[in-house]
CSV table of C-alpha atoms and ligand atoms in Angstrom, one decimal:
chain,number,residue,atom,x,y,z
N,184,MET,CA,-37.6,-16.3,-9.6
N,185,MET,CA,-35.1,-16.2,-6.9
N,186,THR,CA,-36.4,-15.3,-3.5
N,187,ARG,CA,-34.4,-12.7,-1.5
N,188,ARG,CA,-33.7,-15.3,1.2
N,189,HIS,CA,-32.3,-17.7,-1.5
N,190,ALA,CA,-30.2,-15.0,-3.0
N,191,ILE,CA,-28.7,-14.2,0.4
N,192,ARG,CA,-28.0,-17.8,1.1
N,193,THR,CA,-26.4,-18.3,-2.4
N,194,THR,CA,-24.1,-15.3,-1.8
N,195,ALA,CA,-23.1,-16.6,1.6
N,196,VAL,CA,-22.2,-20.0,0.1
N,197,ALA,CA,-20.2,-18.3,-2.7
N,198,VAL,CA,-18.3,-16.2,-0.2
N,199,ILE,CA,-17.5,-19.3,1.9
N,200,ALA,CA,-16.4,-21.1,-1.2
N,201,ALA,CA,-14.2,-18.3,-2.3
N,202,ALA,CA,-12.6,-18.1,1.1
N,203,ALA,CA,-11.9,-21.9,1.1
N,204,THR,CA,-10.3,-21.9,-2.4
N,205,PRO,CA,-6.5,-21.8,-1.9
N,206,HIS,CA,-5.6,-20.1,-5.1
N,207,ILE,CA,-7.7,-17.1,-4.2
N,208,VAL,CA,-5.5,-16.4,-1.2
N,209,THR,CA,-2.5,-14.4,-2.3
N,210,HIS,CA,0.4,-13.8,0.1
N,211,ALA,CA,2.3,-10.6,0.1
N,212,ALA,CA,5.7,-12.3,-0.5
N,213,SER,CA,4.6,-13.5,-3.9
N,214,ALA,CA,1.9,-11.0,-4.7
N,215,GLY,CA,4.0,-8.5,-6.6
N,216,ASN,CA,1.6,-6.2,-8.3
N,217,ALA,CA,-1.5,-7.8,-6.9
N,218,PRO,CA,-1.9,-7.5,-3.1
N,219,GLY,CA,-4.8,-9.5,-1.9
N,220,ALA,CA,-7.1,-11.2,-4.3
N,221,SER,CA,-10.8,-10.8,-4.9
N,222,SER,CA,-13.4,-10.2,-2.2
N,223,PRO,CA,-13.4,-11.2,0.6
N,224,PHE,CA,-9.9,-9.9,1.0
N,225,THR,CA,-7.4,-11.2,3.4
N,226,LEU,CA,-4.6,-9.6,5.4
N,227,PRO,CA,-1.3,-10.6,3.7
N,228,LYS,CA,1.4,-11.9,5.9
N,229,LEU,CA,4.4,-9.7,6.5
N,230,PRO,CA,7.2,-10.9,4.2
N,231,TYR,CA,9.6,-10.8,7.2
N,232,ALA,CA,9.5,-10.8,11.0
N,233,GLU,CA,8.0,-7.9,12.9
N,234,ASP,CA,11.4,-7.0,14.3
N,235,ALA,CA,13.2,-7.3,10.9
N,236,LEU,CA,13.4,-3.6,10.2
N,237,GLU,CA,14.8,-2.7,13.6
N,238,PRO,CA,16.3,-0.3,14.6
N,239,HIS,CA,14.8,1.9,11.8
N,240,ILE,CA,11.2,0.7,12.2
N,241,ASP,CA,10.6,-0.8,15.6
N,242,ALA,CA,8.8,-4.1,16.1
N,243,GLN,CA,5.9,-2.7,18.1
N,244,THR,CA,5.1,-0.2,15.4
N,245,MET,CA,5.2,-3.0,12.8
N,246,GLN,CA,3.0,-5.2,15.0
N,247,ILE,CA,0.3,-2.5,15.5
N,248,HIS,CA,0.6,-1.1,12.0
N,249,HIS,CA,0.2,-4.5,10.3
N,250,GLY,CA,-1.8,-6.4,12.8
N,251,ARG,CA,-4.3,-3.7,13.7
N,252,HIS,CA,-4.3,-0.8,11.2
N,253,HIS,CA,-3.9,-2.9,8.0
N,254,ALA,CA,-6.2,-5.6,9.5
N,255,ALA,CA,-8.9,-3.0,10.1
N,256,TYR,CA,-8.7,-1.7,6.5
N,257,VAL,CA,-9.2,-5.3,5.3
N,258,SER,CA,-12.1,-6.1,7.6
N,259,ASN,CA,-13.9,-2.7,7.0
N,260,LEU,CA,-13.4,-3.2,3.2
N,261,ASN,CA,-15.0,-6.7,3.4
N,262,LYS,CA,-17.8,-5.4,5.5
N,263,ALA,CA,-18.6,-2.5,3.1
N,264,LEU,CA,-18.5,-4.9,0.1
N,265,ALA,CA,-20.6,-7.6,1.9
N,266,ASP,CA,-23.2,-5.1,3.0
N,267,SER,CA,-23.7,-3.8,-0.5
N,268,GLN,CA,-22.9,-7.1,-2.3
N,269,ALA,CA,-20.6,-4.9,-4.4
N,270,GLY,CA,-17.4,-6.9,-4.3
N,271,GLY,CA,-17.9,-9.8,-6.6
N,272,SER,CA,-14.7,-11.2,-8.1
N,273,ARG,CA,-13.0,-7.9,-8.7
N,274,SER,CA,-9.4,-7.4,-7.6
N,275,ILE,CA,-8.5,-4.7,-5.2
N,276,GLU,CA,-6.9,-2.8,-8.1
N,277,GLU,CA,-10.1,-3.0,-10.2
N,278,LEU,CA,-12.2,-1.8,-7.2
N,279,ILE,CA,-10.2,1.3,-6.4
N,280,GLN,CA,-9.7,2.2,-10.1
N,281,ASN,CA,-13.5,2.0,-10.7
N,282,LEU,CA,-14.9,3.6,-7.6
N,283,ASN,CA,-17.7,5.2,-9.6
N,284,SER,CA,-19.0,1.8,-10.6
N,285,LEU,CA,-19.8,1.1,-6.9
N,286,PRO,CA,-23.0,2.0,-5.1
N,287,GLU,CA,-22.6,5.5,-3.8
N,288,SER,CA,-23.2,4.3,-0.2
N,289,VAL,CA,-20.0,2.3,-0.1
N,290,ARG,CA,-17.7,4.4,-2.3
N,291,THR,CA,-16.1,6.3,0.5
N,292,ALA,CA,-15.6,3.2,2.6
N,293,VAL,CA,-14.0,1.4,-0.4
N,294,ARG,CA,-11.8,4.4,-1.3
N,295,ASN,CA,-10.5,4.6,2.3
N,296,ASN,CA,-10.3,1.0,3.3
N,297,GLY,CA,-9.6,-0.5,-0.2
N,298,GLY,CA,-6.9,2.2,-0.6
N,299,GLY,CA,-5.5,1.3,2.8
N,300,HIS,CA,-5.4,-2.4,1.9
N,301,TYR,CA,-3.7,-1.8,-1.4
N,302,ASN,CA,-1.2,0.8,-0.1
N,303,HIS,CA,-0.2,-1.3,2.9
N,304,SER,CA,0.1,-4.5,0.9
N,305,LEU,CA,2.6,-2.8,-1.3
N,306,PHE,CA,4.3,-0.9,1.6
N,307,TRP,CA,5.4,-4.1,3.4
N,308,GLN,CA,7.1,-5.4,0.3
N,309,MET,CA,8.7,-2.0,-0.4
N,310,MET,CA,10.8,-2.6,2.7
N,311,LYS,CA,13.2,-5.3,3.8
N,312,LYS,CA,15.9,-6.2,6.4
N,313,ASN,CA,19.2,-4.7,5.4
N,314,GLY,CA,17.6,-2.7,2.6
N,315,GLY,CA,18.5,0.8,1.6
N,316,GLY,CA,21.4,1.9,-0.5
N,317,GLU,CA,20.8,3.0,-4.1
N,318,PRO,CA,19.0,1.4,-7.0
N,319,ARG,CA,21.0,-0.1,-9.8
N,320,GLY,CA,20.6,-0.8,-13.5
N,321,GLU,CA,17.7,0.6,-15.5
N,322,LEU,CA,15.9,2.1,-12.6
N,323,ALA,CA,19.0,4.0,-11.5
N,324,LYS,CA,19.3,5.4,-15.0
N,325,ALA,CA,15.7,6.5,-15.1
N,326,ILE,CA,16.0,8.2,-11.7
N,327,GLU,CA,19.1,10.0,-12.9
N,328,SER,CA,17.5,11.2,-16.1
N,329,GLY,CA,14.3,12.2,-14.3
N,330,PHE,CA,15.8,13.9,-11.2
N,331,GLY,CA,19.4,14.6,-12.0
N,332,ASN,CA,21.0,12.2,-9.5
N,333,PHE,CA,19.9,9.9,-6.7
N,334,SER,CA,20.6,12.5,-4.0
N,335,ASP,CA,18.4,15.1,-5.7
N,336,PHE,CA,15.7,12.4,-6.1
N,337,LYS,CA,15.9,11.7,-2.4
N,338,THR,CA,15.6,15.4,-1.5
N,339,LYS,CA,12.5,15.8,-3.7
N,340,PHE,CA,10.9,12.7,-2.4
N,341,ASN,CA,11.5,13.8,1.2
N,342,GLU,CA,10.0,17.2,0.4
N,343,ALA,CA,6.9,15.6,-0.9
N,344,ALA,CA,6.7,13.3,2.2
N,345,THR,CA,7.2,16.3,4.5
N,346,LYS,CA,4.6,18.4,2.7
N,347,VAL,CA,1.8,15.9,3.1
N,348,PHE,CA,-0.4,17.7,5.6
N,349,GLY,CA,-1.9,15.4,8.2
N,350,SER,CA,-2.1,11.7,7.0
N,351,GLY,CA,-1.1,10.4,3.7
N,352,TRP,CA,1.7,9.0,1.5
N,353,ALA,CA,4.5,10.1,-0.8
N,354,TRP,CA,5.2,8.1,-3.9
N,355,LEU,CA,7.6,7.5,-6.8
N,356,VAL,CA,5.3,6.6,-9.7
N,357,LEU,CA,5.3,6.0,-13.4
N,358,GLN,CA,2.9,8.3,-15.1
N,359,ASP,CA,2.7,8.5,-18.9
N,360,GLY,CA,5.9,6.5,-19.1
N,361,LYS,CA,7.8,9.0,-16.9
N,362,LEU,CA,8.9,8.8,-13.3
N,363,ALA,CA,7.2,11.4,-11.0
N,364,ILE,CA,7.0,12.1,-7.3
N,365,LEU,CA,3.6,12.9,-5.7
N,366,GLY,CA,1.8,12.9,-2.4
N,367,THR,CA,-1.6,11.5,-1.7
N,368,PRO,CA,-3.9,12.4,1.2
N,369,ASN,CA,-5.4,9.7,3.5
N,370,GLN,CA,-5.4,6.3,1.8
N,371,ASP,CA,-5.8,7.6,-1.7
N,372,THR,CA,-3.6,5.7,-4.1
N,373,PRO,CA,-1.8,6.8,-7.3
N,374,LEU,CA,-3.6,4.1,-9.1
N,375,SER,CA,-6.8,6.1,-9.0
N,376,THR,CA,-5.3,8.8,-11.2
N,377,GLY,CA,-3.7,6.3,-13.6
N,378,ALA,CA,-0.2,6.3,-12.2
N,379,GLN,CA,1.6,3.2,-11.3
N,380,PRO,CA,3.1,3.3,-7.8
N,381,LEU,CA,6.8,2.0,-7.6
N,382,LEU,CA,7.8,3.2,-4.2
N,383,GLY,CA,5.8,4.7,-1.4
N,384,VAL,CA,6.2,5.8,2.2
N,385,ASP,CA,3.4,5.9,4.7
N,386,VAL,CA,3.5,9.2,6.6
N,387,TRP,CA,0.5,8.7,8.8
N,388,GLU,CA,1.5,9.2,12.4
N,389,HIS,CA,0.7,5.5,13.1
N,390,ALA,CA,3.7,4.6,10.9
N,391,TYR,CA,6.2,6.4,13.1
N,392,TYR,CA,4.8,8.0,16.3
N,393,LEU,CA,5.8,5.4,18.8
N,394,LYS,CA,9.5,5.7,18.0
N,395,TYR,CA,9.8,9.1,16.4
N,396,GLN,CA,6.8,11.0,17.9
N,397,ASN,CA,6.3,14.2,15.9
N,398,LYS,CA,9.7,14.0,14.1
N,399,ARG,CA,8.6,12.9,10.6
N,400,ALA,CA,11.9,13.9,9.1
N,401,ASP,CA,13.8,11.5,11.5
N,402,TYR,CA,11.5,8.7,10.5
N,403,LEU,CA,12.0,9.5,6.8
N,404,SER,CA,15.8,9.4,7.1
N,405,ALA,CA,15.6,6.1,8.9
N,406,TRP,CA,13.2,4.7,6.4
N,407,TRP,CA,15.6,5.0,3.5
N,408,ASN,CA,17.7,2.3,5.3
N,409,VAL,CA,15.0,-0.3,4.8
N,410,VAL,CA,13.9,0.5,1.2
N,411,ASN,CA,13.7,-2.7,-0.9
N,412,TRP,CA,15.1,-1.5,-4.2
N,413,ASP,CA,14.9,-5.0,-5.7
N,414,PHE,CA,11.2,-4.9,-5.3
N,415,VAL,CA,11.0,-1.3,-6.8
N,416,ALA,CA,13.2,-2.3,-9.7
N,417,GLU,CA,11.1,-5.3,-10.4
N,418,ARG,CA,8.0,-3.2,-10.6
N,419,PHE,CA,9.8,-0.8,-12.8
N,420,SER,CA,11.0,-3.5,-15.2
N,421,LYS,CA,7.4,-4.8,-15.5
N,422,ARG,CA,6.1,-1.4,-16.6
N,423,ALA,CA,3.6,-1.3,-19.4
F,74,MN,MN1,-0.3,3.0,7.6
C-alpha cells in the first residue's frame, strides 16, 4: 500500500517530469485550437511584440494584460489543481468542459482561472499587427448568410460586447453548425455550453482602461483594426 508521503512525492516527481518534457509545452503561435497543454499549465508567449498592436491596443495594456492578468490565471489554475490533485493529464478544454467531474472545492477556481487561461490564449491569437479588414472566402459567405452582411454582423457583435454588464467577453461562435453571437460573463467560455469560439473580444476593463478609460465603444472600434481574420477563418475551416 502506498503511504501518503510516498503518494505526494510521486505526484511531485510526475509534475516535474511533465514540466521538463518539451512536447508538453505548447506555444500560442502554433497552438491553434489547444492553448496550453496539460497540467501544470504554462503562460503561452505572445505571438507578437507587446507594442505590435499599437496604436489600437497600447503596449502597456498588453504587457499588464498578458504578463500579469493572464499569468495570474495560469498560476491560480495550477495552484487549484495541485492542491486538489485534480489536474492529471487533462487539457484545458477537457477541464473546462467537464467542471462537474472536478472536486466541488476547486470547481469555481477552475471555472474562473481555467476559463481565463483558455480565453486569453485564444484572444492573443485572434489579433495581429496590421489586422482588421474583412474576412474572405467561406467564412465571409457564412457571415453573410448568418447576419445579412459584414456591416450588420459587426453591429450585432458590438451590441453584444456593449451589453456585457461588468466583466466578460463577446463571441462569434459555431453552435449546432451555425454562426451565432453571444456574450459570456466573467471568464466563462462558450466551450462550456457546447459552442466553438471563433472570435472573441475581452471587454474586462483591464483590456482597455489605461488607454480608453470608460469608453468601451472606442476600444471596440479600435479593436476591429487588429482582428486576425486568418486565424478565425482557420478555426472555421476546421469546424466539426
Ligand atoms: Mn483579460
